[in-house]
PDB file of N, CA and C in Angstrom:
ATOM      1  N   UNK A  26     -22.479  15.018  25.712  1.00  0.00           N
ATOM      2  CA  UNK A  26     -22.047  15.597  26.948  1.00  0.00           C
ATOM      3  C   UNK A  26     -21.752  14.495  27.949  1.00  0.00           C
ATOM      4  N   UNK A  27     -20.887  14.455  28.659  1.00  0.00           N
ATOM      5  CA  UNK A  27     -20.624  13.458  29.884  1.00  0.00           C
ATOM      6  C   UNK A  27     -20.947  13.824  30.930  1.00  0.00           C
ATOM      7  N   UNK A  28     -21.492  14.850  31.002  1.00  0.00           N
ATOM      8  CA  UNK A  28     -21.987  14.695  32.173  1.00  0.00           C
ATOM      9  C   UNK A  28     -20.742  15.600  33.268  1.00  0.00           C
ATOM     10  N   UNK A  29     -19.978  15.227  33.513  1.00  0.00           N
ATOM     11  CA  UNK A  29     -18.739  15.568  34.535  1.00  0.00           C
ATOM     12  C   UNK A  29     -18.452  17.227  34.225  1.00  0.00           C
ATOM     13  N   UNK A  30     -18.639  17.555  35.423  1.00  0.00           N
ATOM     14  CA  UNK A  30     -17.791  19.017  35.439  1.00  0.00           C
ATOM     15  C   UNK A  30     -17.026  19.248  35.161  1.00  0.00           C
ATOM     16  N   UNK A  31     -16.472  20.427  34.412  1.00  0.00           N
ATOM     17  CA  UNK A  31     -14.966  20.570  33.559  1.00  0.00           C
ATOM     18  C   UNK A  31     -14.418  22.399  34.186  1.00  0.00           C
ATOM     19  N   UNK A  32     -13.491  22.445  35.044  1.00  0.00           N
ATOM     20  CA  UNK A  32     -13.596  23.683  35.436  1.00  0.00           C
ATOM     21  C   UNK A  32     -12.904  24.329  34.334  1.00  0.00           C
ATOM     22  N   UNK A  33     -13.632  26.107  34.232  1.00  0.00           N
ATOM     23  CA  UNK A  33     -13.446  26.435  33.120  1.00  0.00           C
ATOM     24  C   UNK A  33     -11.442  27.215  32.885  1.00  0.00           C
ATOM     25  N   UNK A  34     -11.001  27.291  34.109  1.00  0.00           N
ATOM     26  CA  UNK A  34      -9.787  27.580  34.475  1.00  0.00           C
ATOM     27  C   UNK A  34      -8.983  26.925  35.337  1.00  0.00           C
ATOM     28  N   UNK A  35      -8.589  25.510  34.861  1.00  0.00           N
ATOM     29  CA  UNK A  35      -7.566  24.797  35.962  1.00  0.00           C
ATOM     30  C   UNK A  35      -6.320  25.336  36.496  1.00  0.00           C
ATOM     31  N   UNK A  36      -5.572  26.299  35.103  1.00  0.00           N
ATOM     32  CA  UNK A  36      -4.802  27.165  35.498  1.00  0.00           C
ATOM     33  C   UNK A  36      -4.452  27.884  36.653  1.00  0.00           C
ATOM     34  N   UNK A  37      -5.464  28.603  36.765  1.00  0.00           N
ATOM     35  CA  UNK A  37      -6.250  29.165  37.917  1.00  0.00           C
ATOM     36  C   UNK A  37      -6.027  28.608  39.125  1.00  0.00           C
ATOM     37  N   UNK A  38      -6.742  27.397  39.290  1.00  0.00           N
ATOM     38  CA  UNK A  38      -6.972  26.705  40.161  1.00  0.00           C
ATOM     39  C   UNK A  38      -5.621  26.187  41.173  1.00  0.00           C
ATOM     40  N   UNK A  39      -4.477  25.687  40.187  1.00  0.00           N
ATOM     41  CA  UNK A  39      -3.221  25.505  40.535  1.00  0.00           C
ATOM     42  C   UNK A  39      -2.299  26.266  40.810  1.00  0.00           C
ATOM     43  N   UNK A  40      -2.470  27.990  40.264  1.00  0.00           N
ATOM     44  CA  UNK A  40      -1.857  28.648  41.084  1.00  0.00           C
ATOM     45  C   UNK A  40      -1.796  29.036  42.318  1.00  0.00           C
ATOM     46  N   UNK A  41      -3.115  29.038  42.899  1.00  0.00           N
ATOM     47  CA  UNK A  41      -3.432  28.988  43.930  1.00  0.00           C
ATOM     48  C   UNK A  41      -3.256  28.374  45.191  1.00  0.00           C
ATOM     49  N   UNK A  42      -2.541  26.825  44.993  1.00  0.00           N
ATOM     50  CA  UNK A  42      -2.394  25.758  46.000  1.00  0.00           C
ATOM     51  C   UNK A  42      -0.539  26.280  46.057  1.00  0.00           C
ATOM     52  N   UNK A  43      -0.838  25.787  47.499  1.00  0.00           N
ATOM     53  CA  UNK A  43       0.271  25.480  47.854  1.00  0.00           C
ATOM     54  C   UNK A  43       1.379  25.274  47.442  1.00  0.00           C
ATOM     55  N   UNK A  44       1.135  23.515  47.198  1.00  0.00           N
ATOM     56  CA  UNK A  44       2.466  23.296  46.748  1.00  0.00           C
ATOM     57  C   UNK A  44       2.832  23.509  45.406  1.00  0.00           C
ATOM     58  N   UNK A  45       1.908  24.359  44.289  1.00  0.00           N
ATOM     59  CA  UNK A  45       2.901  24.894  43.265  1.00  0.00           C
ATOM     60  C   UNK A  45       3.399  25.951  43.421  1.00  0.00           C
ATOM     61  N   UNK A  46       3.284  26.710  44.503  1.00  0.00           N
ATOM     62  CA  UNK A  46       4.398  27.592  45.203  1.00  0.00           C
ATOM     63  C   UNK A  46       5.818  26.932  45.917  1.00  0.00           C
ATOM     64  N   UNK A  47       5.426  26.155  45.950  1.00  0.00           N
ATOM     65  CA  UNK A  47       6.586  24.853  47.483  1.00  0.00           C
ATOM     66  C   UNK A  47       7.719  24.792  45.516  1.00  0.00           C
ATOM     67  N   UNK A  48       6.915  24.291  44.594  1.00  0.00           N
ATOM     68  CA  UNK A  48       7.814  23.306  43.327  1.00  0.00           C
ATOM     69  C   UNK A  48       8.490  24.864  43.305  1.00  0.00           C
ATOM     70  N   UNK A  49       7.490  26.435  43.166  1.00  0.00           N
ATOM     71  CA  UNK A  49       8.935  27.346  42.133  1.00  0.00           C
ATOM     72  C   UNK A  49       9.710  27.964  43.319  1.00  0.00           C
ATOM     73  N   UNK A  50       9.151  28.173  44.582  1.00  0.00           N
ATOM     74  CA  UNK A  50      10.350  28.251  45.327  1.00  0.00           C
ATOM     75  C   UNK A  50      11.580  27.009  45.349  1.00  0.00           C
ATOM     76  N   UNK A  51      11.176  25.667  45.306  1.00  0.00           N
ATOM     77  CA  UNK A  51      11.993  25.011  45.306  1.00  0.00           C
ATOM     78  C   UNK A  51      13.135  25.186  44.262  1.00  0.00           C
ATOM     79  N   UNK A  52      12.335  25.245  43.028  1.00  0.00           N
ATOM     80  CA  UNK A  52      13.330  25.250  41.903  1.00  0.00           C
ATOM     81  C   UNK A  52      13.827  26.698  41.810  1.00  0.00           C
ATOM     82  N   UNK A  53      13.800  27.490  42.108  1.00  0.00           N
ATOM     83  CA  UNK A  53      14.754  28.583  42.700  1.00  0.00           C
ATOM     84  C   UNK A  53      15.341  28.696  43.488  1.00  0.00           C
ATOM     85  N   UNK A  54      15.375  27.838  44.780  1.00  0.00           N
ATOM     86  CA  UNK A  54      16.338  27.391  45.614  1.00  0.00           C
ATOM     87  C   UNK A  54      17.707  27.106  44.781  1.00  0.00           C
ATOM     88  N   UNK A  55      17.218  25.976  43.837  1.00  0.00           N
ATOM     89  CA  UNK A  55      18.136  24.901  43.230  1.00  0.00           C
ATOM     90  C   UNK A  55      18.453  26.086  42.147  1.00  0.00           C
ATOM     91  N   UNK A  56      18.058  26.443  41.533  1.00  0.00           N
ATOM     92  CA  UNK A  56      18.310  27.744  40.713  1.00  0.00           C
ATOM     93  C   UNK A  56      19.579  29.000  41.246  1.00  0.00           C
ATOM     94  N   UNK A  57      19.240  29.161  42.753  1.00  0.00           N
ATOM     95  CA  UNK A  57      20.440  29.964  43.540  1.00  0.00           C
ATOM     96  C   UNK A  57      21.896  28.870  43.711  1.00  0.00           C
ATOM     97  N   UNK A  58      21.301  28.417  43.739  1.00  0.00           N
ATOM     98  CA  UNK A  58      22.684  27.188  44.025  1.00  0.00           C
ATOM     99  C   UNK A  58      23.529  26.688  42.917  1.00  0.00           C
ATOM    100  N   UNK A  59      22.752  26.585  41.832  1.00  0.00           N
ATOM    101  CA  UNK A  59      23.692  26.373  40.645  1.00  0.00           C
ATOM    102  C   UNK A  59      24.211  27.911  40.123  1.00  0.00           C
ATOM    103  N   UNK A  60      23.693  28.256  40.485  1.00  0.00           N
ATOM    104  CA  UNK A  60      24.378  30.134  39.980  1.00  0.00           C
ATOM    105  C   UNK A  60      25.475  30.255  40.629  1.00  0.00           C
ATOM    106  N   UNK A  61      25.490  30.233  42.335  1.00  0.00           N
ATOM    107  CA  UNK A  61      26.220  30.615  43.099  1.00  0.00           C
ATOM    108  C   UNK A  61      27.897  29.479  42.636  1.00  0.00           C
ATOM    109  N   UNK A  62      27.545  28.523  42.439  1.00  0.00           N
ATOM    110  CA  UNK A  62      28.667  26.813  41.737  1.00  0.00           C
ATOM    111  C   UNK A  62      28.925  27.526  40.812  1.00  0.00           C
ATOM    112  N   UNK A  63      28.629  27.855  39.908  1.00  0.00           N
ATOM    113  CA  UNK A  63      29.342  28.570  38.695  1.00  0.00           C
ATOM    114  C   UNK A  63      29.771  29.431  38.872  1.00  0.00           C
ATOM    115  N   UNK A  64      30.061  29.994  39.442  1.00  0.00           N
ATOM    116  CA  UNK A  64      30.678  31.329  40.109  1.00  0.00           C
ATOM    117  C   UNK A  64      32.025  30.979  39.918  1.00  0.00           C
ATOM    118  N   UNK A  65      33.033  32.069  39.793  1.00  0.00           N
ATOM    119  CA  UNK A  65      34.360  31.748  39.664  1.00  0.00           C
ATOM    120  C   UNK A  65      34.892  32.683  40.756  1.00  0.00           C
ATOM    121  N   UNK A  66      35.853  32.279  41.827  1.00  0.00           N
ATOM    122  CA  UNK A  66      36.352  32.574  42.625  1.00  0.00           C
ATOM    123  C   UNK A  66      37.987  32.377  42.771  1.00  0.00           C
ATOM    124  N   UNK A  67      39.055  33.116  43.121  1.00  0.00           N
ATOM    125  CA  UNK A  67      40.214  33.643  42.487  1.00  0.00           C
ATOM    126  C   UNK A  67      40.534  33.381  44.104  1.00  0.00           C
ATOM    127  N   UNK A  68      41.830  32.365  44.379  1.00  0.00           N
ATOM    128  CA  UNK A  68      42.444  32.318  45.956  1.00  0.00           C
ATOM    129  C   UNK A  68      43.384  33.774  45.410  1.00  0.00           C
ATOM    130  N   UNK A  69      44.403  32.927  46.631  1.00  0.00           N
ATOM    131  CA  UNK A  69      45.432  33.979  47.321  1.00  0.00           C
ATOM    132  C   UNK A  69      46.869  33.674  46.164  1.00  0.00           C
ATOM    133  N   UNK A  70      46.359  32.661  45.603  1.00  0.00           N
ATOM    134  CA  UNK A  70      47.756  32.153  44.843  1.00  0.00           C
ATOM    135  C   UNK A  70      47.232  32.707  43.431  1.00  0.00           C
ATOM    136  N   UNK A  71      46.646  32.879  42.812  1.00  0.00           N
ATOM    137  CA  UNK A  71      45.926  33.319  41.602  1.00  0.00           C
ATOM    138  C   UNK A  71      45.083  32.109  41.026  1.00  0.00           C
ATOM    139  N   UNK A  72      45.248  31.173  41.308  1.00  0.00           N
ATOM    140  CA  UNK A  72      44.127  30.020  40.565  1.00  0.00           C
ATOM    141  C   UNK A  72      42.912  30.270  40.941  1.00  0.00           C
ATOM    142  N   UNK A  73      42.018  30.179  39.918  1.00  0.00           N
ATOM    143  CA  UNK A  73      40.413  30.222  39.957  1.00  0.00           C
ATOM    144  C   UNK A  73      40.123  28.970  39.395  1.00  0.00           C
ATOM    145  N   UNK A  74      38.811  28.800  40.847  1.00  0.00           N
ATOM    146  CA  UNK A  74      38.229  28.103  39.935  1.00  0.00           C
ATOM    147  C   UNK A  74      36.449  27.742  40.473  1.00  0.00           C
ATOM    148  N   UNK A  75      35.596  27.067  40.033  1.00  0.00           N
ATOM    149  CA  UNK A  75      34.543  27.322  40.308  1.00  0.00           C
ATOM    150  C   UNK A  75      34.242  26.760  41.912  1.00  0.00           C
ATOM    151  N   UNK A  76      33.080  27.542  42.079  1.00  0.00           N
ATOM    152  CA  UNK A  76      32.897  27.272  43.855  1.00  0.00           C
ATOM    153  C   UNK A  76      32.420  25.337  44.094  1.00  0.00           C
ATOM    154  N   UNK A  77      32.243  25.263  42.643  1.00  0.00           N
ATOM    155  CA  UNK A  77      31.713  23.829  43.052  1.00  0.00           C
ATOM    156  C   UNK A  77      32.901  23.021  43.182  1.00  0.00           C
ATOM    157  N   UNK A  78      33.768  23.362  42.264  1.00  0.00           N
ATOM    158  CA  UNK A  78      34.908  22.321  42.688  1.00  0.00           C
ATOM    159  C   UNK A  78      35.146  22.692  43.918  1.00  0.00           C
ATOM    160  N   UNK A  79      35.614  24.257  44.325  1.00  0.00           N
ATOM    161  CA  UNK A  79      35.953  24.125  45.513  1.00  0.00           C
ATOM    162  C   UNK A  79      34.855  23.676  46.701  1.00  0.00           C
ATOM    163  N   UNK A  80      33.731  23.256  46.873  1.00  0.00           N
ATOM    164  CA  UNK A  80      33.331  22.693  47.415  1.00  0.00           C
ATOM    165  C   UNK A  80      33.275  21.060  47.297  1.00  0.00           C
ATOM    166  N   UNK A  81      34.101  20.574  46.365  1.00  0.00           N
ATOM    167  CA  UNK A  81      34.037  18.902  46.081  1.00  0.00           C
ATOM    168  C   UNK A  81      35.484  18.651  46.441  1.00  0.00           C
ATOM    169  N   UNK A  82      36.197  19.560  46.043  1.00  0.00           N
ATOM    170  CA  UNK A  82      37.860  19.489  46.797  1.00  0.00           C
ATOM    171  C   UNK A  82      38.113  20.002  48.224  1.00  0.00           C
ATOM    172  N   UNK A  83      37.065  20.311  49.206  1.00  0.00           N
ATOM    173  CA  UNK A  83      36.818  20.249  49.983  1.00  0.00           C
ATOM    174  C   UNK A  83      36.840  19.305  51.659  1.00  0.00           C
ATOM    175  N   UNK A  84      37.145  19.201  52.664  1.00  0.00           N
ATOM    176  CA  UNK A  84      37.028  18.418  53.999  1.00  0.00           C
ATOM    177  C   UNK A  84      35.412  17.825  53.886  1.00  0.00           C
ATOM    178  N   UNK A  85      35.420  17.067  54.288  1.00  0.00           N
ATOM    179  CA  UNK A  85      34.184  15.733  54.176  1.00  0.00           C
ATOM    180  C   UNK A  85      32.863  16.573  55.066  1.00  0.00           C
ATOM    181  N   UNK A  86      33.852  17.214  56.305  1.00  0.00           N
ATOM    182  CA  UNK A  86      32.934  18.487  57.209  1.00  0.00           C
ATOM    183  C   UNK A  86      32.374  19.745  56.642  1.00  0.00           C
ATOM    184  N   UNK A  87      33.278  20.277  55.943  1.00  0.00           N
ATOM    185  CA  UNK A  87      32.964  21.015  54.687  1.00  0.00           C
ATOM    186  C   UNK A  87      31.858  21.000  53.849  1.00  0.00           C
ATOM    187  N   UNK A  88      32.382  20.187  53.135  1.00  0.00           N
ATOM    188  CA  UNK A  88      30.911  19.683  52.160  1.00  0.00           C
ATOM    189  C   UNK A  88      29.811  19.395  52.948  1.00  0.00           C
ATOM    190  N   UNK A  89      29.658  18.676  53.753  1.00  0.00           N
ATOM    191  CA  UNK A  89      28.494  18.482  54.144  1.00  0.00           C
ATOM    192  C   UNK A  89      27.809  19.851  55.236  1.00  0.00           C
ATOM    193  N   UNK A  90      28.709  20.600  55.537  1.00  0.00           N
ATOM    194  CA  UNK A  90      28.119  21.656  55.346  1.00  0.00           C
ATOM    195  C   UNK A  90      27.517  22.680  54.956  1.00  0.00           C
ATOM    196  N   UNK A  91      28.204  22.607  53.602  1.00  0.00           N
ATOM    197  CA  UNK A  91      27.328  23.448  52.417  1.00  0.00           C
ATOM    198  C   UNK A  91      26.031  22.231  51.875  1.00  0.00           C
ATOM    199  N   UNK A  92      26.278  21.365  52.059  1.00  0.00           N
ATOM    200  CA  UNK A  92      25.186  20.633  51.661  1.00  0.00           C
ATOM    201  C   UNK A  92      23.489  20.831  52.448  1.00  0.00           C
ATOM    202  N   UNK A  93      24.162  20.205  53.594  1.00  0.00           N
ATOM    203  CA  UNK A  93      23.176  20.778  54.841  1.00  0.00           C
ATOM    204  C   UNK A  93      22.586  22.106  54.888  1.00  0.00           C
ATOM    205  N   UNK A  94      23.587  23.104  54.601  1.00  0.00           N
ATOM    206  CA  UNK A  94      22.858  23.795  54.429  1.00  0.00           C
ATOM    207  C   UNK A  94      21.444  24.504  53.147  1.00  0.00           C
ATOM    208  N   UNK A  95      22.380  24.133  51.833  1.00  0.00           N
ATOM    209  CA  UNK A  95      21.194  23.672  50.762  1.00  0.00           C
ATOM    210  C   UNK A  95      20.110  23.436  51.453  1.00  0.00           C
ATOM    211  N   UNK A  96      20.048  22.157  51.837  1.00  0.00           N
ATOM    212  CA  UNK A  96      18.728  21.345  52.148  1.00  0.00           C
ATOM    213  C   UNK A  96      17.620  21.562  53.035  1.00  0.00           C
ATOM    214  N   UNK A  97      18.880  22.969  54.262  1.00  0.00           N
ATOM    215  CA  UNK A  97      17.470  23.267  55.222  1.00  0.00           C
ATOM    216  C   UNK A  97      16.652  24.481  54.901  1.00  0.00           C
ATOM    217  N   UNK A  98      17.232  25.165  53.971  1.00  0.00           N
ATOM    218  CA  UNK A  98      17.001  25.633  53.127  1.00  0.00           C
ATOM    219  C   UNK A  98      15.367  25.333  52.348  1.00  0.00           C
ATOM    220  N   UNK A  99      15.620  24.006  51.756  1.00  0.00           N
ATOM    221  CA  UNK A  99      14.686  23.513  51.281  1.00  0.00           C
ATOM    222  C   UNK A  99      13.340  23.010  52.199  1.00  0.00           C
ATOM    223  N   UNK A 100      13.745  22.408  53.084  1.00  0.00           N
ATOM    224  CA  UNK A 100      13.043  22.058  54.694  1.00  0.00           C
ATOM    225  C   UNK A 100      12.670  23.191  55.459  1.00  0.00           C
ATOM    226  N   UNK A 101      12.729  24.130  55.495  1.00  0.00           N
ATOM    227  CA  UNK A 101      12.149  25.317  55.767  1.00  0.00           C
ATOM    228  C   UNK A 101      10.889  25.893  54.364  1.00  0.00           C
ATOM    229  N   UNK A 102      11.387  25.879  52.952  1.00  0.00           N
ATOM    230  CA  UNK A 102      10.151  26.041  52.050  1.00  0.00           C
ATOM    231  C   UNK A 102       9.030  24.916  52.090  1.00  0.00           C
ATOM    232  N   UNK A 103       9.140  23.616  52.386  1.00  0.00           N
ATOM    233  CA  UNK A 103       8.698  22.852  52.787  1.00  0.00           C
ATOM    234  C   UNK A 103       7.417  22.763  53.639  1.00  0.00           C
ATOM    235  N   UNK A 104       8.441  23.332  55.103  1.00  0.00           N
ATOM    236  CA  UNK A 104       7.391  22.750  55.937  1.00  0.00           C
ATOM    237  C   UNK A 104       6.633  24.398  55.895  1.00  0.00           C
ATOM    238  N   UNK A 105       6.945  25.437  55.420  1.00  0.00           N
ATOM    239  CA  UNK A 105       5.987  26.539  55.129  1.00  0.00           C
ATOM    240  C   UNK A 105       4.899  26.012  54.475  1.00  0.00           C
ATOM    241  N   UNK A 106       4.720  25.317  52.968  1.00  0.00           N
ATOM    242  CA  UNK A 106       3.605  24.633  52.746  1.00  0.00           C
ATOM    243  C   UNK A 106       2.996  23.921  52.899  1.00  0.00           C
ATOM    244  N   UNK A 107       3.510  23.204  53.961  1.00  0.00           N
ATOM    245  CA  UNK A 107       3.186  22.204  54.897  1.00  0.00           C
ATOM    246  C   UNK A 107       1.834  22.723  55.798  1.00  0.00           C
ATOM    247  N   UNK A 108       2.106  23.641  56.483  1.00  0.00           N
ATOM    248  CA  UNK A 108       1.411  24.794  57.543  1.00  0.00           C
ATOM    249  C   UNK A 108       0.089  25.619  56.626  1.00  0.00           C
ATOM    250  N   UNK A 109       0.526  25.513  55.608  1.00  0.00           N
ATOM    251  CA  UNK A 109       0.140  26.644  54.318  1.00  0.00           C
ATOM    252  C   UNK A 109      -1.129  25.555  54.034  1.00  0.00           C
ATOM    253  N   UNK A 110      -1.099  24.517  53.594  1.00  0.00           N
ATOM    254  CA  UNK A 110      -1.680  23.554  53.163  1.00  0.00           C
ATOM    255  C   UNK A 110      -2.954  22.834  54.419  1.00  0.00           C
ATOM    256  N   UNK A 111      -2.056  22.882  55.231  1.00  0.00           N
ATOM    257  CA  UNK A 111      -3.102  22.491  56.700  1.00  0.00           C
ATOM    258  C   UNK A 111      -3.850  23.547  57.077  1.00  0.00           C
ATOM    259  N   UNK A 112      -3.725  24.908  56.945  1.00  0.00           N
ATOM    260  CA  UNK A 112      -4.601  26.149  57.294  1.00  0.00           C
ATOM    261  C   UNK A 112      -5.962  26.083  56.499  1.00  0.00           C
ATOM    262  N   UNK A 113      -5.203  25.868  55.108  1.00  0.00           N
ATOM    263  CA  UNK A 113      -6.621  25.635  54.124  1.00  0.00           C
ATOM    264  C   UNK A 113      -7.538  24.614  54.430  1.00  0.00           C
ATOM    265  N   UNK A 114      -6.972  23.094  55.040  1.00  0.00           N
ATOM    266  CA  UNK A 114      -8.099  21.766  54.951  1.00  0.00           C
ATOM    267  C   UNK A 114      -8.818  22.395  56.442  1.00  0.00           C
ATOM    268  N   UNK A 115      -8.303  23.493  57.546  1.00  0.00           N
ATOM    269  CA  UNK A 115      -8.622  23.710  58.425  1.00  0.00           C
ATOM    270  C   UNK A 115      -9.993  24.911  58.106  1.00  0.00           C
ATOM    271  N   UNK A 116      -9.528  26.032  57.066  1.00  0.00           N
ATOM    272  CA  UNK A 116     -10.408  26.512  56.862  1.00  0.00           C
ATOM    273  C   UNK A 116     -11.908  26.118  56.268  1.00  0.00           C
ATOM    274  N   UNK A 117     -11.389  25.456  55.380  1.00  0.00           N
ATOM    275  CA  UNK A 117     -12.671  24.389  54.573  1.00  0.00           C
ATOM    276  C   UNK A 117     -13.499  23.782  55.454  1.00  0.00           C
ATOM    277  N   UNK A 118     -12.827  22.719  56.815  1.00  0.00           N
ATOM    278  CA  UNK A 118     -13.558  22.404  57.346  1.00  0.00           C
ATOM    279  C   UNK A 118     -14.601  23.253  58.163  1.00  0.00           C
ATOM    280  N   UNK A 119     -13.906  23.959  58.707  1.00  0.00           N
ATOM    281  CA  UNK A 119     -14.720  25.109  59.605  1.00  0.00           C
ATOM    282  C   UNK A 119     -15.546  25.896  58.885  1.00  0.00           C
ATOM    283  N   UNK A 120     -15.463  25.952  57.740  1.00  0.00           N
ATOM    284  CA  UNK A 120     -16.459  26.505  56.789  1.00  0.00           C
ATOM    285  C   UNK A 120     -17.767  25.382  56.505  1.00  0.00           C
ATOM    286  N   UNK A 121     -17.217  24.341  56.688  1.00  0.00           N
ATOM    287  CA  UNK A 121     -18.478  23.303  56.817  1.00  0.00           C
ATOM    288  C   UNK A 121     -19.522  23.054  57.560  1.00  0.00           C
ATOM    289  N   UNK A 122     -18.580  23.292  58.977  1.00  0.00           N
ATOM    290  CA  UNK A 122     -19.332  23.250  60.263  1.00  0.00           C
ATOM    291  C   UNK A 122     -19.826  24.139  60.444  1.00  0.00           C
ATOM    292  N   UNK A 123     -19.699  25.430  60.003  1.00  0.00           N
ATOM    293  CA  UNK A 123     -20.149  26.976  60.592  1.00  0.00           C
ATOM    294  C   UNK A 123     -21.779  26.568  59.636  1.00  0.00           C
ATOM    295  N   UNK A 124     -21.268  26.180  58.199  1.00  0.00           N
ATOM    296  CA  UNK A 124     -22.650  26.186  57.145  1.00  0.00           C
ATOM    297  C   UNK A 124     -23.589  25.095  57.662  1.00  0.00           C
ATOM    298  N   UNK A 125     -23.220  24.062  58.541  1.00  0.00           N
ATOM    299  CA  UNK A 125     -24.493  22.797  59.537  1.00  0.00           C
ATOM    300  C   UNK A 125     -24.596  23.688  60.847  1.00  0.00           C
ATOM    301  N   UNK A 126     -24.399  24.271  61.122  1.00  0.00           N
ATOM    302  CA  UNK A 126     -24.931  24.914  62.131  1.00  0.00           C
ATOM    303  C   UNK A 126     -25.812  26.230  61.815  1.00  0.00           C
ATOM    304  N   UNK A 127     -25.838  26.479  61.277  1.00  0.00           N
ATOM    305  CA  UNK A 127     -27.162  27.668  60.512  1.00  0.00           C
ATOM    306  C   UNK A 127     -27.915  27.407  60.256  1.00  0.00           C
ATOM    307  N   UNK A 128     -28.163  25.504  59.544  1.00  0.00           N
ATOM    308  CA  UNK A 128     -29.407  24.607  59.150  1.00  0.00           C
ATOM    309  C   UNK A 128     -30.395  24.843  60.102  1.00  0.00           C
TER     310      UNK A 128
END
């Protein structure tokens, strides 16, 4: 035996935090975005073609608008676990202090 604690469900344990909520929202972010790029979209002249080209054949203002927007996107799931993550080290602590003050 070594001695060291082995929790019997780490699984568990990691669903629970934060930021492995922050990684599958993220990667469903990125998940909506490559769906939406593959998309085939039909102008006024009859050529189709996917939204990603038409966003890479695009004005420089353009693109970086759809880009920007991606990203705040992402910066908004972010700083949710951000807040998410600080509530908990806030609760813990105050759970510390409440348990030295009962001593």
């Amino acid at each position: 035996m070594s001695g060291r604690y082995e929790e019997p469900f780490p699984l568990r344990r990691m669903v629970v935090h934060p930021v492995f909520w922050g990684v599958v929202a993220s990667l469903a972010v990125v998940a909506l975005v490559i769906w939406w790029g593959v998309q085939e979209q039909c102008g006024i002249t009859g050529s189709c073609e996917t939204r990603f080209a038409q966003v890479l054949g695009s004005k420089p203002a353009e693109f970086a608008t759809v880009v920007g927007g991606a990203a705040l996107v992402l910066i908004w799931v972010w700083l949710v676990v951000l807040v998410w993550v600080q509530a908990r080290a806030v609760k813990v602590a105050r759970m510390g202090l409440d348990a030295r003050e009962h001593d």
